[in-house]
CSV table of C-alpha atoms and ligand atoms in Angstrom, one decimal:
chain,number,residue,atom,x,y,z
A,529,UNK,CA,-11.2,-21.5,16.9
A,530,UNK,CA,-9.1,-21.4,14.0
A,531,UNK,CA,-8.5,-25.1,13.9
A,532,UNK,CA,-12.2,-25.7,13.4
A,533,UNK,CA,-13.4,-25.7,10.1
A,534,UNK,CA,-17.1,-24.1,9.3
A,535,UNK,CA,-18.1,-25.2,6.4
A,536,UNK,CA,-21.0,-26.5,7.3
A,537,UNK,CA,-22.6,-23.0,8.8
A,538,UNK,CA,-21.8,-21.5,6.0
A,539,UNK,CA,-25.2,-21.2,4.5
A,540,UNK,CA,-27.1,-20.4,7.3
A,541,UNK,CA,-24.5,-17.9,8.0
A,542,UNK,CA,-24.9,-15.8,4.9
A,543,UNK,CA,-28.8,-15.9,5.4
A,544,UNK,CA,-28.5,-14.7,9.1
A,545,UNK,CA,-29.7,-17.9,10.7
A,546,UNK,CA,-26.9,-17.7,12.9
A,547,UNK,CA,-27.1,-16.9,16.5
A,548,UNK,CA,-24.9,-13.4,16.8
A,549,UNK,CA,-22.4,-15.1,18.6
A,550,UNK,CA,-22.3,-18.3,16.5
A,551,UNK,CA,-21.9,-15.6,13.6
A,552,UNK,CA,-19.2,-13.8,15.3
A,553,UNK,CA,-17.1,-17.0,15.2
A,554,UNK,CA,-17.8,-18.0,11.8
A,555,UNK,CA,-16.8,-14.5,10.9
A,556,UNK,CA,-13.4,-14.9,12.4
A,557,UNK,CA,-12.4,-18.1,11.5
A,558,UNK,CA,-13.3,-16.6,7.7
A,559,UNK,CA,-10.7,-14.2,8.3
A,560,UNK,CA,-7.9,-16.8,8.9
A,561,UNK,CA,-9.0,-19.7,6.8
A,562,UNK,CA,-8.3,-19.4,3.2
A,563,UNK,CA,-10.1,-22.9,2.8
A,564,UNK,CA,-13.3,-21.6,4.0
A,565,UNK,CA,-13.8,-18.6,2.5
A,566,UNK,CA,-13.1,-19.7,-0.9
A,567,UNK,CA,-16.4,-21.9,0.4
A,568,UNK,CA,-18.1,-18.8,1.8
A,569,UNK,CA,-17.1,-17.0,-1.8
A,570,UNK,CA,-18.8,-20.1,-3.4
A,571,UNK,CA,-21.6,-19.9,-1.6
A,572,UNK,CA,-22.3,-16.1,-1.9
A,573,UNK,CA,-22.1,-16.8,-5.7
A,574,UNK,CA,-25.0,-18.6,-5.5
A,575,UNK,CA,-27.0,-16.6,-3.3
A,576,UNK,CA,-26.3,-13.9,-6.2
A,577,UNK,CA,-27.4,-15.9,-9.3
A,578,UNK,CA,-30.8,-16.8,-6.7
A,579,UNK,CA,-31.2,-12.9,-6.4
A,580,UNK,CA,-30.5,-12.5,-10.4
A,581,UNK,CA,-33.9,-15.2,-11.4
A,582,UNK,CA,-36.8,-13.6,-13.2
A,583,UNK,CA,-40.3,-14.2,-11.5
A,584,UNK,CA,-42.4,-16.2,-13.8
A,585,UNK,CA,-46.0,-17.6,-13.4
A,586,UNK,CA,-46.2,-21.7,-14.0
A,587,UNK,CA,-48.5,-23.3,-16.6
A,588,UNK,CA,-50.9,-25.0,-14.9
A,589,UNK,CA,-50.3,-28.2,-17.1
A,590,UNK,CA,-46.8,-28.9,-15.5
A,591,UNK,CA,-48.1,-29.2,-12.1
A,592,UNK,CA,-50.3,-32.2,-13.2
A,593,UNK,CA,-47.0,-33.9,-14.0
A,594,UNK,CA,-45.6,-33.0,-10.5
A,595,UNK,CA,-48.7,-34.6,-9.1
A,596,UNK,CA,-48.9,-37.6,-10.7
A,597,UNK,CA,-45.1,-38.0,-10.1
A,598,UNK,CA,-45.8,-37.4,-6.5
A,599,UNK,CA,-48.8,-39.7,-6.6
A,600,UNK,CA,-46.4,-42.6,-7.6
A,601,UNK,CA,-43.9,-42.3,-5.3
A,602,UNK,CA,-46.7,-42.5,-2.9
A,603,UNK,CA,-47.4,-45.4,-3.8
A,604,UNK,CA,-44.1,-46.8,-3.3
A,605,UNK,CA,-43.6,-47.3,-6.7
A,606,UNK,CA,-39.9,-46.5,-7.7
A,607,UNK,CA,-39.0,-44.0,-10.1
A,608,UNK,CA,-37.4,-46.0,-11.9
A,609,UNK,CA,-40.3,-47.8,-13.4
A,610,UNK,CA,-39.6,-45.8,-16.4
A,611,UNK,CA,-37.7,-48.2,-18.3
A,612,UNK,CA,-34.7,-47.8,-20.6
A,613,UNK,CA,-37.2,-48.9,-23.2
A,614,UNK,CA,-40.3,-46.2,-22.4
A,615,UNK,CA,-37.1,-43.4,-22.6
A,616,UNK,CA,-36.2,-44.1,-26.4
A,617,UNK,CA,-40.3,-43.1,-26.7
A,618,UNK,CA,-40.9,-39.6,-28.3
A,619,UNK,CA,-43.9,-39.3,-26.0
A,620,UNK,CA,-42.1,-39.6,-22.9
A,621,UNK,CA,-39.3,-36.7,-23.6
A,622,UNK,CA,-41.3,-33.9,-23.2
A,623,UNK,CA,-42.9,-34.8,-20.4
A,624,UNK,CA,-39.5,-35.3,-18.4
A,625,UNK,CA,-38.4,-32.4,-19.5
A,626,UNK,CA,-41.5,-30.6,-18.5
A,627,UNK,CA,-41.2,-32.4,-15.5
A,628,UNK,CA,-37.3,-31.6,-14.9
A,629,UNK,CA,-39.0,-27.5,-15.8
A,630,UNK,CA,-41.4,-27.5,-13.5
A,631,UNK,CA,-38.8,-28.7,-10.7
A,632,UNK,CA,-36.5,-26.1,-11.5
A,633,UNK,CA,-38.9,-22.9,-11.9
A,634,UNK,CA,-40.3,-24.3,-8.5
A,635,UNK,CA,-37.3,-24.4,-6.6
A,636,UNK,CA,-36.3,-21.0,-8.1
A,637,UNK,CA,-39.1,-19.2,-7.3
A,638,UNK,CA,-38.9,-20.3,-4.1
A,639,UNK,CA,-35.6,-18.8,-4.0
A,640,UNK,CA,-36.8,-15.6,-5.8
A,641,UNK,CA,-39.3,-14.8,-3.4
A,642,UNK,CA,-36.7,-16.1,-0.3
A,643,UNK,CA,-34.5,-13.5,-1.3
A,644,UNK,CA,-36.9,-10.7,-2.3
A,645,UNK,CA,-38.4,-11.2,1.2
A,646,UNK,CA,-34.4,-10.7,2.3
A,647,UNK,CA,-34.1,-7.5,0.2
A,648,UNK,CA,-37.1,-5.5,1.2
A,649,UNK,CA,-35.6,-6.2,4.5
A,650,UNK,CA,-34.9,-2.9,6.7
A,651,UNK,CA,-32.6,-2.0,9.4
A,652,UNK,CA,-33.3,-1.6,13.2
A,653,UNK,CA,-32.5,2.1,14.4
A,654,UNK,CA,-32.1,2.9,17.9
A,655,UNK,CA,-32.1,6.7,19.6
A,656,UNK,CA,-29.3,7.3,21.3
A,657,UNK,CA,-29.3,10.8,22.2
A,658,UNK,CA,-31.7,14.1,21.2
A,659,UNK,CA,-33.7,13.4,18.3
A,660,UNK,CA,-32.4,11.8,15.1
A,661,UNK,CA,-34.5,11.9,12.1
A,662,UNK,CA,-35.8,9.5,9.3
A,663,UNK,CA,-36.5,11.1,6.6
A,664,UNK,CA,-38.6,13.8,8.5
A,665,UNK,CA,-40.2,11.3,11.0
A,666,UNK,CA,-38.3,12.0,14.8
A,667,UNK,CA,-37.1,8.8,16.5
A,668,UNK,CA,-38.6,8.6,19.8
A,669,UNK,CA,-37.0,5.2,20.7
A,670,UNK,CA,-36.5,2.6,18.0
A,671,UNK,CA,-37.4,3.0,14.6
A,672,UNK,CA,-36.6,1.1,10.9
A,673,UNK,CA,-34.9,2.4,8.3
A,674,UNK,CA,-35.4,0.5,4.6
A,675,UNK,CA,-33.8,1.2,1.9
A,676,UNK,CA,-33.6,4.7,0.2
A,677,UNK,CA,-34.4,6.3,3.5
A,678,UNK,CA,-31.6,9.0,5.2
A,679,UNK,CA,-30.9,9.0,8.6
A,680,UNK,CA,-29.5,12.5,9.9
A,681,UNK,CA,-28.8,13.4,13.3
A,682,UNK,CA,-28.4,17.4,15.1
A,683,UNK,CA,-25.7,18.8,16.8
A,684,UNK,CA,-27.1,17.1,19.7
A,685,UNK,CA,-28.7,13.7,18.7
A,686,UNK,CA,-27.0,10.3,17.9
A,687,UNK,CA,-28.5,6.8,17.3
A,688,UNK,CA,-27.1,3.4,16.8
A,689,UNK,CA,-27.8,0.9,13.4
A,690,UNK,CA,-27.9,-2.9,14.1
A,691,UNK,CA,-26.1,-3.9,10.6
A,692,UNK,CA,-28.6,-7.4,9.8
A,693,UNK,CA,-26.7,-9.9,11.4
A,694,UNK,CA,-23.2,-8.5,10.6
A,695,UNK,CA,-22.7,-5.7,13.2
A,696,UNK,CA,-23.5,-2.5,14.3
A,697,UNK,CA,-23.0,1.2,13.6
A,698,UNK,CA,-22.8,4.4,15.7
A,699,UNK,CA,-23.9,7.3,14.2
A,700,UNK,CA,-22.6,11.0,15.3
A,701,UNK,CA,-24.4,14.1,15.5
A,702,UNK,CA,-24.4,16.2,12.6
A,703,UNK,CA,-24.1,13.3,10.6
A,704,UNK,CA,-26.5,12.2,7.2
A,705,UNK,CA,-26.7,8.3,6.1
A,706,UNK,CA,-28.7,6.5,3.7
A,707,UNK,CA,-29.1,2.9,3.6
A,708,UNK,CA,-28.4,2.1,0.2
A,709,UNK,CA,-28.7,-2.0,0.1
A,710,UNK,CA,-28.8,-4.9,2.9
A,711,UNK,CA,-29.2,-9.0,1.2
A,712,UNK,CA,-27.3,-11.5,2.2
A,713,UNK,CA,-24.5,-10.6,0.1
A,714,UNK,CA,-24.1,-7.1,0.0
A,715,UNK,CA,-24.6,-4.1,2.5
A,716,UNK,CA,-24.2,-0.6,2.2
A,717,UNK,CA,-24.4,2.3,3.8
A,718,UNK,CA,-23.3,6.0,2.1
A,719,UNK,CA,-22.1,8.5,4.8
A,720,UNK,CA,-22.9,11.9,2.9
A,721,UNK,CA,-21.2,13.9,6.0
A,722,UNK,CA,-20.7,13.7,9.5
A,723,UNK,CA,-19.1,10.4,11.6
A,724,UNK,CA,-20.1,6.9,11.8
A,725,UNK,CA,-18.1,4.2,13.9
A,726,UNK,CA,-18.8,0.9,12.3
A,727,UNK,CA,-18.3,-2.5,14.5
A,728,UNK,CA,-18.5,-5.7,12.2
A,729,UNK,CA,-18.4,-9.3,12.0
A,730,UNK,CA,-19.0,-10.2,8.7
A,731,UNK,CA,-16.3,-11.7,7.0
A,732,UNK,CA,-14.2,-9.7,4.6
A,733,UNK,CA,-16.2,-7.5,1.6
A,734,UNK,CA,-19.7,-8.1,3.1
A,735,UNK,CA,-20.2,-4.4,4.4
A,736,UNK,CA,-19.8,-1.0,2.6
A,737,UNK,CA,-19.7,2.6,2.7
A,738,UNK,CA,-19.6,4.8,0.3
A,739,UNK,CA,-18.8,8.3,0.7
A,740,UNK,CA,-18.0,11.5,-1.7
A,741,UNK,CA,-14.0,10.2,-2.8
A,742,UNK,CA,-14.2,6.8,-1.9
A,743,UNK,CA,-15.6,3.3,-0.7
A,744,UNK,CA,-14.6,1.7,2.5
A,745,UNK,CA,-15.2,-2.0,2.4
A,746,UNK,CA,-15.2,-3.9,5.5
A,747,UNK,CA,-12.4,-6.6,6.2
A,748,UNK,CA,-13.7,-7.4,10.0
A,749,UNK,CA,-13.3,-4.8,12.1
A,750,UNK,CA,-13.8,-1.8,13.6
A,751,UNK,CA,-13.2,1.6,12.6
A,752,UNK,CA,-14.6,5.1,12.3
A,753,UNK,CA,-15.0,7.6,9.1
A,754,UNK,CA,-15.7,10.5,8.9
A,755,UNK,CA,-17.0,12.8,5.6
A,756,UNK,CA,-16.3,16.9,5.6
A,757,UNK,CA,-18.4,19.4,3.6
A,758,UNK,CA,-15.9,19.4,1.2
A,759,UNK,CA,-16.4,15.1,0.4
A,760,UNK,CA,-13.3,14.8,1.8
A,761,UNK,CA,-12.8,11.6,4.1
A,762,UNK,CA,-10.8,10.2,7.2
A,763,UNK,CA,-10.3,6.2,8.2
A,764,UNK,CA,-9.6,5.5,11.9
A,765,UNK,CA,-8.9,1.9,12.5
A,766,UNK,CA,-9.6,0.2,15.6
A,767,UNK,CA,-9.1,-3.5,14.8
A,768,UNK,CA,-8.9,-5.3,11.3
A,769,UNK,CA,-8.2,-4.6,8.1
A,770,UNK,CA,-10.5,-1.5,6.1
A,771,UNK,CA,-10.1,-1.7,3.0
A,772,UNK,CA,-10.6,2.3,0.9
A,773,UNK,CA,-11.4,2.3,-2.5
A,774,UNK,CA,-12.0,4.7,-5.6
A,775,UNK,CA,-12.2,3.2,-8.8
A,776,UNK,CA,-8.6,1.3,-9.5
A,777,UNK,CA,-6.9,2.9,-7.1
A,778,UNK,CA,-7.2,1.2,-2.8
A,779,UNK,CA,-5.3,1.7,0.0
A,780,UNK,CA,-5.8,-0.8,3.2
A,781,UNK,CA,-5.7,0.1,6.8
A,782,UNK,CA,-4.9,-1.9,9.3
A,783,UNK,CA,-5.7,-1.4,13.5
A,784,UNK,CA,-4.0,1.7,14.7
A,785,UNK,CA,-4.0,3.1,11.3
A,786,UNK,CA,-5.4,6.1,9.2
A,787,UNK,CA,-6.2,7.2,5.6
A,788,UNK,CA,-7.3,10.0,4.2
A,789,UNK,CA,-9.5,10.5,1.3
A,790,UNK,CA,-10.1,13.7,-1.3
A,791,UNK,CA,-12.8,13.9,-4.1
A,792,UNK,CA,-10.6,13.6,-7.8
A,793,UNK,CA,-7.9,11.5,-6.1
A,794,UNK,CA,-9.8,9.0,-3.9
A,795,UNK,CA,-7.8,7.2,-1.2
A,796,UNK,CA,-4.4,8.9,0.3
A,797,UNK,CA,-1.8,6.6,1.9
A,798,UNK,CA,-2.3,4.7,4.8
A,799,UNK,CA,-0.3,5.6,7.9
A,800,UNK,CA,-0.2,4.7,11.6
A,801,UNK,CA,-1.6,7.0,13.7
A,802,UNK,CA,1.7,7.5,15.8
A,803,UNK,CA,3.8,8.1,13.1
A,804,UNK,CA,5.5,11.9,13.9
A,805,UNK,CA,3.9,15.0,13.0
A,806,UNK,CA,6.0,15.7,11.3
A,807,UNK,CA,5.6,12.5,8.7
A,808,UNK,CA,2.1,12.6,8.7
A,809,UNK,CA,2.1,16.5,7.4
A,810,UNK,CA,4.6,15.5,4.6
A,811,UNK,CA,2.5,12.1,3.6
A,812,UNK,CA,-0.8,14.8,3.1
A,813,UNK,CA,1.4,17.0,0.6
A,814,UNK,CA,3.1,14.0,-1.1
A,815,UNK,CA,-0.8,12.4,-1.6
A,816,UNK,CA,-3.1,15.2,-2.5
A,817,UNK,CA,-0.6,18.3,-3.8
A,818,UNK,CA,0.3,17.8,-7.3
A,819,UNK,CA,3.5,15.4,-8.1
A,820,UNK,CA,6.7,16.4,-9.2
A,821,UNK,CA,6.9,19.9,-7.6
A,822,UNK,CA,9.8,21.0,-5.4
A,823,UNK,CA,7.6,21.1,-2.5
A,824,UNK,CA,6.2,17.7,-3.3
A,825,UNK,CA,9.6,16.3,-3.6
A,826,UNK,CA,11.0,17.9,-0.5
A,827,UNK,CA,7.7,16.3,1.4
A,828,UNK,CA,8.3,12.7,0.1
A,829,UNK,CA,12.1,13.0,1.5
A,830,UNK,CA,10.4,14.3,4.6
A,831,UNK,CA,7.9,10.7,4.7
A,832,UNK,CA,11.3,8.9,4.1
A,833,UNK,CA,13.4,10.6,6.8
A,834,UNK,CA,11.1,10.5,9.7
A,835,UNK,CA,9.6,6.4,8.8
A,836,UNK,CA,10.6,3.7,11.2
A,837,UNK,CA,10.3,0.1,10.7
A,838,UNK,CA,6.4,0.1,10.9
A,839,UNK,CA,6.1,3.0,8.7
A,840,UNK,CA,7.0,0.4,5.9
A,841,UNK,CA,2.8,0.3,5.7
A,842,UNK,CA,3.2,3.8,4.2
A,843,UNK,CA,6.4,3.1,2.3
A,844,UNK,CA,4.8,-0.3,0.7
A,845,UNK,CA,1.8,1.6,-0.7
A,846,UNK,CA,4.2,4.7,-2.2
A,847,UNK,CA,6.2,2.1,-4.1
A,848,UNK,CA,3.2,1.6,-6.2
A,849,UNK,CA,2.2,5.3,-6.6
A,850,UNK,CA,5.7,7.0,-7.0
A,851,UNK,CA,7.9,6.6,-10.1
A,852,UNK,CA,10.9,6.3,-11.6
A,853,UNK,CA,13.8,7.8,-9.2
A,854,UNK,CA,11.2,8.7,-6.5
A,855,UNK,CA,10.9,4.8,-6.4
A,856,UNK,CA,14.1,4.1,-6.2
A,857,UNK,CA,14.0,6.6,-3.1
A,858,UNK,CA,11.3,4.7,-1.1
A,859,UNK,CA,13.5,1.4,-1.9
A,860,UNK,CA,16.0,3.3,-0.8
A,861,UNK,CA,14.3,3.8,2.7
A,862,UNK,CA,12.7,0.9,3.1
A,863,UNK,CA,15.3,-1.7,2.5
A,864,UNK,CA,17.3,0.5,4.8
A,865,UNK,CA,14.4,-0.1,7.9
A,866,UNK,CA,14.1,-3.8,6.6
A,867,UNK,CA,16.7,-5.5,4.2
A,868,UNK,CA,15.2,-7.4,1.7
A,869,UNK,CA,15.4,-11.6,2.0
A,870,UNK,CA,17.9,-13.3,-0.9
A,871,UNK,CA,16.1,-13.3,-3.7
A,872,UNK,CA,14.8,-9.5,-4.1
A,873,UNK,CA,17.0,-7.1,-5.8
A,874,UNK,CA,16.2,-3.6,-6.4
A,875,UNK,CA,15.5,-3.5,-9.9
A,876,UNK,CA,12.8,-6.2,-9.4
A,877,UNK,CA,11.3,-3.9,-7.0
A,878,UNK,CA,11.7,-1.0,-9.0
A,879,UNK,CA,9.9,-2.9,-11.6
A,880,UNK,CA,7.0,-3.8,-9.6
A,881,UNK,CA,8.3,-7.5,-9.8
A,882,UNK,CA,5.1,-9.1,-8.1
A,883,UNK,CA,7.3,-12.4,-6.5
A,884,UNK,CA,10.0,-10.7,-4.9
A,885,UNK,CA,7.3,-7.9,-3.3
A,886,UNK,CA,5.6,-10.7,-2.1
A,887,UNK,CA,8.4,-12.1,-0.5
A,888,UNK,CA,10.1,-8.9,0.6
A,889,UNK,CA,6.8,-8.5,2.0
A,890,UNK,CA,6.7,-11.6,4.2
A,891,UNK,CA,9.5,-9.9,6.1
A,892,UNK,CA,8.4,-6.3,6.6
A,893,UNK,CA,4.4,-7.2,7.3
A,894,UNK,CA,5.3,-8.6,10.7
A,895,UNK,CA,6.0,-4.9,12.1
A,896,UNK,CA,2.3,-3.6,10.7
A,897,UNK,CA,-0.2,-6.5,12.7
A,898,UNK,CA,0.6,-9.0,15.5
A,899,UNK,CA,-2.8,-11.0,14.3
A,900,UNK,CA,-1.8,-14.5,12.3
A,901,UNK,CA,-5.1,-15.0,11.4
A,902,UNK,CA,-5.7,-10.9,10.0
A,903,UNK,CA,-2.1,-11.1,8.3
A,904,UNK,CA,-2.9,-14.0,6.0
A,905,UNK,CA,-6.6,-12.4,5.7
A,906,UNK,CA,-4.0,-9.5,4.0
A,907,UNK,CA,-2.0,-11.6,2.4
A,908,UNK,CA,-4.9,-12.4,0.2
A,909,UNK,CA,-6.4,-8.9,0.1
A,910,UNK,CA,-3.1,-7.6,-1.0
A,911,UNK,CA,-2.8,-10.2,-4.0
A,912,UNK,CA,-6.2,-9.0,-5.8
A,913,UNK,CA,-4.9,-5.3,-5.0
A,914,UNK,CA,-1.7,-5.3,-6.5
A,915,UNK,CA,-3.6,-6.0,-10.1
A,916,UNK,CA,-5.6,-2.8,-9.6
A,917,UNK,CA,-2.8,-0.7,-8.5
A,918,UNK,CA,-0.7,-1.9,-11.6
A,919,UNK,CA,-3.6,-1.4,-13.7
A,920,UNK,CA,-3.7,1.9,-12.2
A,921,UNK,CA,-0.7,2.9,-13.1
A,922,UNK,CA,-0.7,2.0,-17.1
A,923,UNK,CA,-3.3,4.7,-17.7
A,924,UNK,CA,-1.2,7.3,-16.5
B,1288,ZN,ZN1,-11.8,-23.2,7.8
């Protein structure tokens, strides 16, 4: 599948013409080809500057111009009969270019009112169990839920969300969501509390949730989240790549792999779920208790101590958010589970050199995904992040 370009299907996949099985394999091969997706990114540009045209009436004078040049092609008479000579006229200018106007407005208010169509666009909702609500309507069976509308379930009701095209989501009980936005480009759910379990196709940064201390955005996968009463969240992957976010700072998850989230700090430091617990209690204190404290610094020795090779996915994201001789720690650590390749030294790292990470990286990345296609999806993802999480960083 991955040898097959799609470039052709990309359009009618990002307006959900798509069969969802023919969408399901676009999807994928997004994920592994770099070639594509810049297409897909392309294409989603587009779609956004369609969404972004102002709805205006045409003068009724334009459309005479349309007709007549309708009219002539009619009567097989070539377009070109307007001579080199007739274009030097003053006479003739404006009426090409009202011509050329009407074209344009017509075409774009064809896609204004394609896409509007698209926005107002709801979700189907399906009862699972007891008796979720809309708003204060009861779900007897199936139901739609548009834009602005919560969905909350009891401590005995669930119901299931078919995501557009893209996928589908589960929805707990005691759990509140609101569908925020769904186009072609964009859609997003916020989990207020509860648990969801998300299942999606789409390729990467098509589907969102927003919760109280962070945004996760969909890489293609699976995963669950779940929001306390406190705001704070927790990441469960399943397969893929999540991606959590608040503001600069992002954190991203791969299968088998949590992250916790906290309102004021946004997302803590991924980990893999069968890291000890030792390591996972320390990783809490070292991302949410306040830095520089004995006890913080006697829990980020515990994080080092108990890591194995594939805890480097934790150790990779500290190097970013620790600094100065903690740093030099977590090099420490993980050089010791994987040496670093010729070519990386430890003061680049310390630095934050972005070349040698990337090719330290090439080694280590191997022990967090067996998935070719999902690690050079990461590859990419990782790129834009480590921008953010140096920007991050100079504020401090
Ligand atoms: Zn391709």
């Amino acid at each position: 599948m991955f040898g097959k370009h799609v470039i052709k299907d990309l359009s009618a996949y990002c307006h959900g013409e798509l069969s969802p099985h023919d969408a399901s394999a676009v999807a994928e091969h997004l994920i592994g080809c770099q070639q594509c997706r810049a297409e897909f990114e392309e294409i989603k540009l587009g779609v956004k500057l369609a969404e972004s045209l102002p709805q205006l009436e045409a003068p009724d004078s334009l459309w005479d111009d349309l007709e007549l040049l309708l009219d002539k092609q009619a009567d097989k008479q070539p377009l070109s009969i307007v001579k080199p000579a007739r274009l030097k006229t003053r006479s003739w200018l404006p009426r090409f270019a009202a011509i050329a106007a009407a074209l344009i407005l017509a075409v774009g208010l064809g896609a204004f009112w394609f896409y509007r169509q698209e926005s107002r666009a709801s979700w189907e909702v399906a009862r699972l169990d007891g008796a979720p609500r809309i708003g204060s309507a009861r779900i007897n069976d199936k139901s739609q839920l548009a834009i602005g509308q919560w969905l909350e379930t009891d401590g005995v009701s669930r119901a299931r969300i078919n995501v557009s095209s893209i996928g589908n989501v589960e929805i707990d009980p005691n759990t509140r969501v609101r569908l925020l936005e769904t186009r072609a480009t964009e859609h997003r759910l916020e989990l207020a509390r509860g648990r969801l379990s998300a299942r999606i196709w789409a390729p990467p940064r098509l589907f969102f949730v927003d919760t109280p201390s962070a945004v996760a955005a969909d890489l293609g996968c699976a995963y669950t989240l779940e929001v306390d009463d406190a705001g704070s969240s927790l990441l469960h992957v399943t397969s893929g790549w999540v991606a959590l976010q608040l503001k600069d700072r992002e954190s991203v998850v791969p299968a088998g792999a949590a992250c916790a989230t906290r309102p004021g700090v946004g997302p803590g430091t991924p980990y893999f779920e069968d890291a000890s617990q030792g390591f996972r209690t320390a990783l809490s204190k070292v991302d949410f208790e306040l830095q520089e404290t004995s006890d913080w610094k006697l829990a980020l020795e515990t994080v080092l101590r108990e890591s194995r090779p594939r805890d480097t996915l934790t150790l990779w994201h500290l190097l970013y958010r620790v600094q100065g001789a903690n740093r030099e720690m977590v090099y420490e650590r993980t050089a010791a589970l994987i040496p670093p390749p010729e070519g990386v030294t430890r003061e680049g790292i310390v630095q934050l050199d972005e070349k040698m990470l990337h090719l330290w990286k090439g080694h280590i990345e191997n022990n967090w995904s067996n998935d070719s296609g999902l690690r050079k999806a990461w590859i990419k993802v990782w790129t834009r992040s480590l921008g953010k999480v140096k920007g991050l960083e100079g504020k401090k």
